[in-house]
GROMACS .gro file of C-alpha atoms in nm:
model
  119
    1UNK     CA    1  -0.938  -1.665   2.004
    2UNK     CA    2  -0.926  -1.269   1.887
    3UNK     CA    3  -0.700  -1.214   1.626
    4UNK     CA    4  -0.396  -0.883   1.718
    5UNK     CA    5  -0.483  -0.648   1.467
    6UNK     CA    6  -0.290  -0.335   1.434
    7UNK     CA    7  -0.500  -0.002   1.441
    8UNK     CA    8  -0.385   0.303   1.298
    9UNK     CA    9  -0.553   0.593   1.514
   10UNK     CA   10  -0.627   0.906   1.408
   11UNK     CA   11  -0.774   1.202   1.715
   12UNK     CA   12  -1.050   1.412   1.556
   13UNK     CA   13  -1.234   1.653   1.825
   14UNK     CA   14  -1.519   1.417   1.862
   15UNK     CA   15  -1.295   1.108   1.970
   16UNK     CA   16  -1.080   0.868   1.783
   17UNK     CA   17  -1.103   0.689   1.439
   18UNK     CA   18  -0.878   0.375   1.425
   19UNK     CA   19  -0.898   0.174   1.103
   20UNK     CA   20  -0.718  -0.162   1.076
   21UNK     CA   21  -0.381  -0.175   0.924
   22UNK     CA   22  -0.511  -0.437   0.685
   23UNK     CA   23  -0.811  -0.221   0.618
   24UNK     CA   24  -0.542   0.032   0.414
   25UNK     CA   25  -0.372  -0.234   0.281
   26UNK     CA   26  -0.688  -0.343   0.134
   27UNK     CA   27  -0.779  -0.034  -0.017
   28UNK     CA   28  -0.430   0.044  -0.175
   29UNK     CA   29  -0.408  -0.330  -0.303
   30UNK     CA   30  -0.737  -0.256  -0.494
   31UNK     CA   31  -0.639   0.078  -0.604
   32UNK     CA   32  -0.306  -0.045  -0.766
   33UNK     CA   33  -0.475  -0.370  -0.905
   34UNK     CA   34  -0.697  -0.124  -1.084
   35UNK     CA   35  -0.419   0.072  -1.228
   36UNK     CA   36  -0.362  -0.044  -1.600
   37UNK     CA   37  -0.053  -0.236  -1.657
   38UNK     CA   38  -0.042  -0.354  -1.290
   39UNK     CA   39  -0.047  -0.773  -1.320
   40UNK     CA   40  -0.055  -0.838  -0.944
   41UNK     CA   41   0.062  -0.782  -0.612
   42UNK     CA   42   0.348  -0.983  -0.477
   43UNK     CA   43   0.539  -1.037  -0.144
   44UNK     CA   44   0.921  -0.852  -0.130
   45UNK     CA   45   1.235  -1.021  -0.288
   46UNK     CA   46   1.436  -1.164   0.000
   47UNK     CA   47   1.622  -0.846   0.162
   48UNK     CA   48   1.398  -0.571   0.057
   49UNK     CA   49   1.192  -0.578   0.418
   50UNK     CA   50   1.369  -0.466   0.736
   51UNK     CA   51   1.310  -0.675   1.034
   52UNK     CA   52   1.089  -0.389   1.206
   53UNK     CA   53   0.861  -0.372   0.907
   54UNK     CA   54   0.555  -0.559   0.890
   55UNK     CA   55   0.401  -0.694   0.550
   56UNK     CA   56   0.038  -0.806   0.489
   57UNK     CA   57  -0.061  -1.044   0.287
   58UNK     CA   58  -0.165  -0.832  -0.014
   59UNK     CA   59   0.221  -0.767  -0.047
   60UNK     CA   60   0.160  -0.355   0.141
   61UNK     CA   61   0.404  -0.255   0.390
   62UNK     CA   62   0.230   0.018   0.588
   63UNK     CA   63   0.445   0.216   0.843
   64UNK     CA   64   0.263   0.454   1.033
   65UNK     CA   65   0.503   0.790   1.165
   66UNK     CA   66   0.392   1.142   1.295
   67UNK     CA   67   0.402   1.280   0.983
   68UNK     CA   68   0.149   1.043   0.783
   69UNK     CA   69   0.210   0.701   0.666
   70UNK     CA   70   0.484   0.536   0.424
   71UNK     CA   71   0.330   0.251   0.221
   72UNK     CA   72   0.501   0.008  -0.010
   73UNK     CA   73   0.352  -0.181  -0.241
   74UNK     CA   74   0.524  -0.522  -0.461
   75UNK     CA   75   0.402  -0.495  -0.762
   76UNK     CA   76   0.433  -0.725  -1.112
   77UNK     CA   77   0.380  -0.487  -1.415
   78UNK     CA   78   0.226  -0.638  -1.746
   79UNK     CA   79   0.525  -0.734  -2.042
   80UNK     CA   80   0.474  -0.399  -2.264
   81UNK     CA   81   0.374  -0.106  -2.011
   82UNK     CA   82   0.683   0.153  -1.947
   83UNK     CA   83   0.719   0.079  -1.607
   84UNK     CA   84   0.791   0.413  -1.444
   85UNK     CA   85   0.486   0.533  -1.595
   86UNK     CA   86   0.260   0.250  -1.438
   87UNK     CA   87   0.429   0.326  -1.107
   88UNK     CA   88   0.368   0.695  -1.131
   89UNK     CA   89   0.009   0.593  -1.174
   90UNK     CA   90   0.024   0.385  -0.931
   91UNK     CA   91   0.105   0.584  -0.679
   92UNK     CA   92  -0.135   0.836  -0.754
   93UNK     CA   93  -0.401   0.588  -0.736
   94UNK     CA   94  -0.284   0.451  -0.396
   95UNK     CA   95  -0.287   0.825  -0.223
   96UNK     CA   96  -0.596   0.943  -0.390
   97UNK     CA   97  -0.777   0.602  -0.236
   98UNK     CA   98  -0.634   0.633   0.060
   99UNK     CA   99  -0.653   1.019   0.129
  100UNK     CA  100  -1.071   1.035   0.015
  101UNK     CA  101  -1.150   0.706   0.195
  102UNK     CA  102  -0.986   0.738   0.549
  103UNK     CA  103  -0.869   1.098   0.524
  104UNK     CA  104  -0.538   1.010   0.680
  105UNK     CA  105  -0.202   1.163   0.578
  106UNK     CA  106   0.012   1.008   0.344
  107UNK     CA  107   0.354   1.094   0.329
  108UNK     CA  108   0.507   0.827   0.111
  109UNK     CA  109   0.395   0.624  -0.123
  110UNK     CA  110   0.641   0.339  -0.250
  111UNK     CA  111   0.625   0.100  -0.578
  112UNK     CA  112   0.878  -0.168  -0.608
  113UNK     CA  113   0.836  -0.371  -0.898
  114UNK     CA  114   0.929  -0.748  -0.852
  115UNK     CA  115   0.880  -0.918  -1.165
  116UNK     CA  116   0.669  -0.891  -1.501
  117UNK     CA  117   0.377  -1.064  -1.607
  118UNK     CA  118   0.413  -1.213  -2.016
  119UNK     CA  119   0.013  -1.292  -1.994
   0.00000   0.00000   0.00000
């Protein structure tokens, strides 16, 4: 049975480049998880996801619109790190990784924290 993946598809003059929706969610999981002070990723707090929003299971919400993509990432920060700063970093990590390794827009990056990590 093939698995429905989602594609996100960007034209170029030569054709079309469509990377999997879990492909970016891979890449910005790793990218956060390699920020300092970032403990893990984590799924939303009951609430925080619309129904028309679609998680994966690395705890990214990736929205695609005309403008570039929105992605939100659930975070747990490490006990001890300010936690605005780690998200600031955070998100710079996330667009950098995302903007040299697919070359698509980004137009939002989101961090909600969900917990912290006393490890």
């Amino acid at each position: 049975m093939a698995e429905n993946k989602e594609y996100i598809i960007q034209q170029e003059s030569a054709g079309a480049i469509q990377i999997s929706e879990d492909v970016v969610a891979s890449i910005a999981t790793a990218a956060a998880l390699e920020t300092e002070g970032v403990s893990a990723m984590m799924g939303p707090t009951s609430g925080d996801l619309k129904p028309a929003r679609k998680m994966s299971a690395k705890g990214v919400v990736i929205e695609p619109e005309e403008d570039g993509l929105s992605i939100t990432l659930y975070v747990m920060i490490r006990y001890g790190f300010a936690m605005a700063e780690v998200a600031g970093k955070v998100q710079k990590a996330v667009l950098a990784a995302l903007h040299d390794m697919t070359g698509f827009s980004i137009r939002a990056v989101n961090v909600m924290i969900g917990g912290i990590c006393f490890d």
